[in-house]
């Protein structure tokens, strides 16, 4: 029987008077890939920022592995195993690709105990160097390892961000539009990369996406958000048939038909 | 040397520069008079002071106007220890701990704000330290502290008195080199990498599971204790401490030094301090002239060469045929030879 890793319980979020999320409840099973879809402004990014701790929720609870994490700070949630990427890749432009991965891996290895803090004054340990090499091969940026991040293409920046999150061995990975702004070719590559990494590591993925092709080729389950409310939840084929979803995407219904 | 790659040529240049600096620094008291030796000690202290400021400024991305307060904390604590008979190293250690804790505590409060508000709070908190020194009888109040002894270093078998200008100069040289080594390690390691990531995007850094606040506090602690070390060396050198040392006006000195030398280089503040030292020496007979020259120089640097002296030197080297196409003296982005050992061979 599947185990729930992340439970979002009646979460409401106000921005001043505007209710961006209204009593959203859903739970993620261990190892599934769940897509969150909905028209622009439905509250997808808000839900992500509430789960990751970027902004505080107004009401409700977020329970991770049985613990209420609603009040934890972002870095604590990451250390507990909830990684994320951003809609517009947020990478460190003045670093090299390799340094970005070192940073991420070292942060995961634990900067926080005093021994590691001392270790910080020396070269990265062999395990970090080896894992970095492995990941560089996996994401196809091995030749770029000493390139400055600011010289990377948009797609490569997003791929690097994905790798930085993946390097920390997350239990739940939140991906905010992992293929946004990518060429069709880059999109296919990224979808395959996510599939491959998911197959190897068996983490839970929660992603938002506008590209329905990506959604239907990755997701085990789909949740639909509209005007801050969760209107549907289910297998891809169920969602495609759902009338309320068709209505929410009024005038965009062809997006569903386009995907066979 | 024509067969060598530009990178190797550059390495030779670096080594030659280092050797010249080492020879000059070690031999200085033998050919210079006591006045110059005294000035050189002051320059060394301001090198450490400015480099400690740059740890916060360039590496962590925090502009602090409280640096003089940490310097003064170290100076006063060390002076009071020495006056009450503590050993030299004991006094310095206590001064560094006191200054580091003061910096971390003030940083803890100031970090609740950001940007310009953060800078103003560091300024205000620094002024509180100034007021304490100014009003407290134990620190000599507005009259300051006088007759600060230099003490002597006990090496088991031999006892070296630091009372002469020359021996104190060597003592300062040693302490400043150790302080710079600590700062170099702090910036050229994984720790420095985290500081750089915080500077670039603190929110993103926290989403790597890094406790940003803790790292900022540690950088305050390190920068504060190094400023305290500089202060601890300063008191016994001049023999006199005045409360004005703690005011924010003195906090601008490492800022100007750093901007003149080039904030994006680890050795930028050192180059700036050296330059200020020369200006002050050559204008010593003309009252007010040094301020005028320093003002004009800073104006020129900020407007025309925002990279500072080292930034200018780098672009000259880049333009020269020998070093063309090589990555001559990349601005220090915290990436280290430790981290990127492979880079040169690639």
mmCIF file with all atom_site columns, N, CA, C and O in Angstrom, chain A residues 198-218:
data_model
loop_
_atom_site.group_PDB
_atom_site.id
_atom_site.type_symbol
_atom_site.label_atom_id
_atom_site.label_alt_id
_atom_site.label_comp_id
_atom_site.label_asym_id
_atom_site.label_entity_id
_atom_site.label_seq_id
_atom_site.pdbx_PDB_ins_code
_atom_site.Cartn_x
_atom_site.Cartn_y
_atom_site.Cartn_z
_atom_site.occupancy
_atom_site.B_iso_or_equiv
_atom_site.pdbx_formal_charge
_atom_site.auth_seq_id
_atom_site.auth_comp_id
_atom_site.auth_asym_id
_atom_site.auth_atom_id
_atom_site.pdbx_PDB_model_num
ATOM 1  N N  . UNK A 1 198 ? 14.229 9.872  -12.107 1.00 0.00 ? 198 UNK A N  1
ATOM 2  C CA . UNK A 1 198 ? 13.173 9.334  -11.262 1.00 0.00 ? 198 UNK A CA 1
ATOM 3  C C  . UNK A 1 198 ? 13.283 7.813  -11.176 1.00 0.00 ? 198 UNK A C  1
ATOM 4  O O  . UNK A 1 198 ? 13.130 7.215  -10.112 1.00 0.00 ? 198 UNK A O  1
ATOM 5  N N  . UNK A 1 199 ? 13.591 7.174  -12.326 1.00 0.00 ? 199 UNK A N  1
ATOM 6  C CA . UNK A 1 199 ? 13.725 5.718  -12.335 1.00 0.00 ? 199 UNK A CA 1
ATOM 7  C C  . UNK A 1 199 ? 14.884 5.273  -11.448 1.00 0.00 ? 199 UNK A C  1
ATOM 8  O O  . UNK A 1 199 ? 14.797 4.259  -10.755 1.00 0.00 ? 199 UNK A O  1
ATOM 9  N N  . UNK A 1 200 ? 15.986 6.059  -11.455 1.00 0.00 ? 200 UNK A N  1
ATOM 10 C CA . UNK A 1 200 ? 17.147 5.675  -10.658 1.00 0.00 ? 200 UNK A CA 1
ATOM 11 C C  . UNK A 1 200 ? 16.959 5.927  -9.172  1.00 0.00 ? 200 UNK A C  1
ATOM 12 O O  . UNK A 1 200 ? 17.472 5.197  -8.346  1.00 0.00 ? 200 UNK A O  1
ATOM 13 N N  . UNK A 1 201 ? 16.260 7.001  -8.852  1.00 0.00 ? 201 UNK A N  1
ATOM 14 C CA . UNK A 1 201 ? 16.293 7.445  -7.465  1.00 0.00 ? 201 UNK A CA 1
ATOM 15 C C  . UNK A 1 201 ? 14.980 7.280  -6.726  1.00 0.00 ? 201 UNK A C  1
ATOM 16 O O  . UNK A 1 201 ? 14.926 7.409  -5.512  1.00 0.00 ? 201 UNK A O  1
ATOM 17 N N  . UNK A 1 202 ? 13.874 7.091  -7.459  1.00 0.00 ? 202 UNK A N  1
ATOM 18 C CA . UNK A 1 202 ? 12.587 6.800  -6.819  1.00 0.00 ? 202 UNK A CA 1
ATOM 19 C C  . UNK A 1 202 ? 12.110 7.863  -5.857  1.00 0.00 ? 202 UNK A C  1
ATOM 20 O O  . UNK A 1 202 ? 11.537 7.551  -4.817  1.00 0.00 ? 202 UNK A O  1
ATOM 21 N N  . UNK A 1 203 ? 12.366 9.135  -6.186  1.00 0.00 ? 203 UNK A N  1
ATOM 22 C CA . UNK A 1 203 ? 11.799 10.170 -5.318  1.00 0.00 ? 203 UNK A CA 1
ATOM 23 C C  . UNK A 1 203 ? 10.405 10.552 -5.816  1.00 0.00 ? 203 UNK A C  1
ATOM 24 O O  . UNK A 1 203 ? 9.946  10.074 -6.848  1.00 0.00 ? 203 UNK A O  1
ATOM 25 N N  . UNK A 1 204 ? 9.726  11.394 -5.033  1.00 0.00 ? 204 UNK A N  1
ATOM 26 C CA . UNK A 1 204 ? 8.404  11.862 -5.408  1.00 0.00 ? 204 UNK A CA 1
ATOM 27 C C  . UNK A 1 204 ? 8.563  13.191 -6.139  1.00 0.00 ? 204 UNK A C  1
ATOM 28 O O  . UNK A 1 204 ? 9.312  14.049 -5.689  1.00 0.00 ? 204 UNK A O  1
ATOM 29 N N  . UNK A 1 205 ? 7.888  13.331 -7.268  1.00 0.00 ? 205 UNK A N  1
ATOM 30 C CA . UNK A 1 205 ? 7.979  14.577 -8.014  1.00 0.00 ? 205 UNK A CA 1
ATOM 31 C C  . UNK A 1 205 ? 6.629  15.276 -8.010  1.00 0.00 ? 205 UNK A C  1
ATOM 32 O O  . UNK A 1 205 ? 5.595  14.644 -8.239  1.00 0.00 ? 205 UNK A O  1
ATOM 33 N N  . UNK A 1 206 ? 6.655  16.554 -7.718  1.00 0.00 ? 206 UNK A N  1
ATOM 34 C CA . UNK A 1 206 ? 5.455  17.373 -7.815  1.00 0.00 ? 206 UNK A CA 1
ATOM 35 C C  . UNK A 1 206 ? 5.802  18.495 -8.771  1.00 0.00 ? 206 UNK A C  1
ATOM 36 O O  . UNK A 1 206 ? 6.708  19.274 -8.482  1.00 0.00 ? 206 UNK A O  1
ATOM 37 N N  . UNK A 1 207 ? 5.153  18.547 -9.940  1.00 0.00 ? 207 UNK A N  1
ATOM 38 C CA . UNK A 1 207 ? 5.556  19.550 -10.920 1.00 0.00 ? 207 UNK A CA 1
ATOM 39 C C  . UNK A 1 207 ? 4.385  20.323 -11.472 1.00 0.00 ? 207 UNK A C  1
ATOM 40 O O  . UNK A 1 207 ? 3.271  19.799 -11.568 1.00 0.00 ? 207 UNK A O  1
ATOM 41 N N  . UNK A 1 208 ? 4.639  21.579 -11.827 1.00 0.00 ? 208 UNK A N  1
ATOM 42 C CA . UNK A 1 208 ? 3.650  22.334 -12.586 1.00 0.00 ? 208 UNK A CA 1
ATOM 43 C C  . UNK A 1 208 ? 4.168  22.406 -14.007 1.00 0.00 ? 208 UNK A C  1
ATOM 44 O O  . UNK A 1 208 ? 5.379  22.335 -14.236 1.00 0.00 ? 208 UNK A O  1
ATOM 45 N N  . UNK A 1 209 ? 3.260  22.529 -14.954 1.00 0.00 ? 209 UNK A N  1
ATOM 46 C CA . UNK A 1 209 ? 3.710  22.583 -16.342 1.00 0.00 ? 209 UNK A CA 1
ATOM 47 C C  . UNK A 1 209 ? 2.590  23.122 -17.209 1.00 0.00 ? 209 UNK A C  1
ATOM 48 O O  . UNK A 1 209 ? 1.421  22.831 -16.988 1.00 0.00 ? 209 UNK A O  1
ATOM 49 N N  . UNK A 1 210 ? 2.969  23.933 -18.193 1.00 0.00 ? 210 UNK A N  1
ATOM 50 C CA . UNK A 1 210 ? 1.976  24.415 -19.153 1.00 0.00 ? 210 UNK A CA 1
ATOM 51 C C  . UNK A 1 210 ? 1.889  23.501 -20.371 1.00 0.00 ? 210 UNK A C  1
ATOM 52 O O  . UNK A 1 210 ? 0.872  23.417 -21.024 1.00 0.00 ? 210 UNK A O  1
ATOM 53 N N  . UNK A 1 211 ? 3.000  22.838 -20.647 1.00 0.00 ? 211 UNK A N  1
ATOM 54 C CA . UNK A 1 211 ? 3.075  21.984 -21.834 1.00 0.00 ? 211 UNK A CA 1
ATOM 55 C C  . UNK A 1 211 ? 2.380  20.654 -21.532 1.00 0.00 ? 211 UNK A C  1
ATOM 56 O O  . UNK A 1 211 ? 2.878  19.826 -20.773 1.00 0.00 ? 211 UNK A O  1
ATOM 57 N N  . UNK A 1 212 ? 1.186  20.476 -22.100 1.00 0.00 ? 212 UNK A N  1
ATOM 58 C CA . UNK A 1 212 ? 0.401  19.284 -21.782 1.00 0.00 ? 212 UNK A CA 1
ATOM 59 C C  . UNK A 1 212 ? 1.083  18.007 -22.259 1.00 0.00 ? 212 UNK A C  1
ATOM 60 O O  . UNK A 1 212 ? 0.885  16.937 -21.691 1.00 0.00 ? 212 UNK A O  1
ATOM 61 N N  . UNK A 1 213 ? 1.899  18.137 -23.302 1.00 0.00 ? 213 UNK A N  1
ATOM 62 C CA . UNK A 1 213 ? 2.652  16.976 -23.764 1.00 0.00 ? 213 UNK A CA 1
ATOM 63 C C  . UNK A 1 213 ? 3.568  16.466 -22.662 1.00 0.00 ? 213 UNK A C  1
ATOM 64 O O  . UNK A 1 213 ? 3.653  15.259 -22.384 1.00 0.00 ? 213 UNK A O  1
ATOM 65 N N  . UNK A 1 214 ? 4.239  17.403 -22.003 1.00 0.00 ? 214 UNK A N  1
ATOM 66 C CA . UNK A 1 214 ? 5.134  17.043 -20.896 1.00 0.00 ? 214 UNK A CA 1
ATOM 67 C C  . UNK A 1 214 ? 4.334  16.425 -19.760 1.00 0.00 ? 214 UNK A C  1
ATOM 68 O O  . UNK A 1 214 ? 4.688  15.379 -19.211 1.00 0.00 ? 214 UNK A O  1
ATOM 69 N N  . UNK A 1 215 ? 3.195  17.058 -19.434 1.00 0.00 ? 215 UNK A N  1
ATOM 70 C CA . UNK A 1 215 ? 2.375  16.572 -18.334 1.00 0.00 ? 215 UNK A CA 1
ATOM 71 C C  . UNK A 1 215 ? 1.953  15.127 -18.570 1.00 0.00 ? 215 UNK A C  1
ATOM 72 O O  . UNK A 1 215 ? 2.147  14.253 -17.722 1.00 0.00 ? 215 UNK A O  1
ATOM 73 N N  . UNK A 1 216 ? 1.396  14.870 -19.779 1.00 0.00 ? 216 UNK A N  1
ATOM 74 C CA . UNK A 1 216 ? 0.871  13.527 -20.011 1.00 0.00 ? 216 UNK A CA 1
ATOM 75 C C  . UNK A 1 216 ? 1.966  12.484 -20.214 1.00 0.00 ? 216 UNK A C  1
ATOM 76 O O  . UNK A 1 216 ? 1.720  11.298 -20.032 1.00 0.00 ? 216 UNK A O  1
ATOM 77 N N  . UNK A 1 217 ? 3.163  12.910 -20.568 1.00 0.00 ? 217 UNK A N  1
ATOM 78 C CA . UNK A 1 217 ? 4.199  11.890 -20.715 1.00 0.00 ? 217 UNK A CA 1
ATOM 79 C C  . UNK A 1 217 ? 4.915  11.601 -19.394 1.00 0.00 ? 217 UNK A C  1
ATOM 80 O O  . UNK A 1 217 ? 5.572  10.579 -19.261 1.00 0.00 ? 217 UNK A O  1
ATOM 81 N N  . UNK A 1 218 ? 4.781  12.502 -18.400 1.00 0.00 ? 218 UNK A N  1
ATOM 82 C CA . UNK A 1 218 ? 5.488  12.267 -17.128 1.00 0.00 ? 218 UNK A CA 1
ATOM 83 C C  . UNK A 1 218 ? 4.568  11.812 -15.998 1.00 0.00 ? 218 UNK A C  1
ATOM 84 O O  . UNK A 1 218 ? 4.918  10.939 -15.209 1.00 0.00 ? 218 UNK A O  1
#
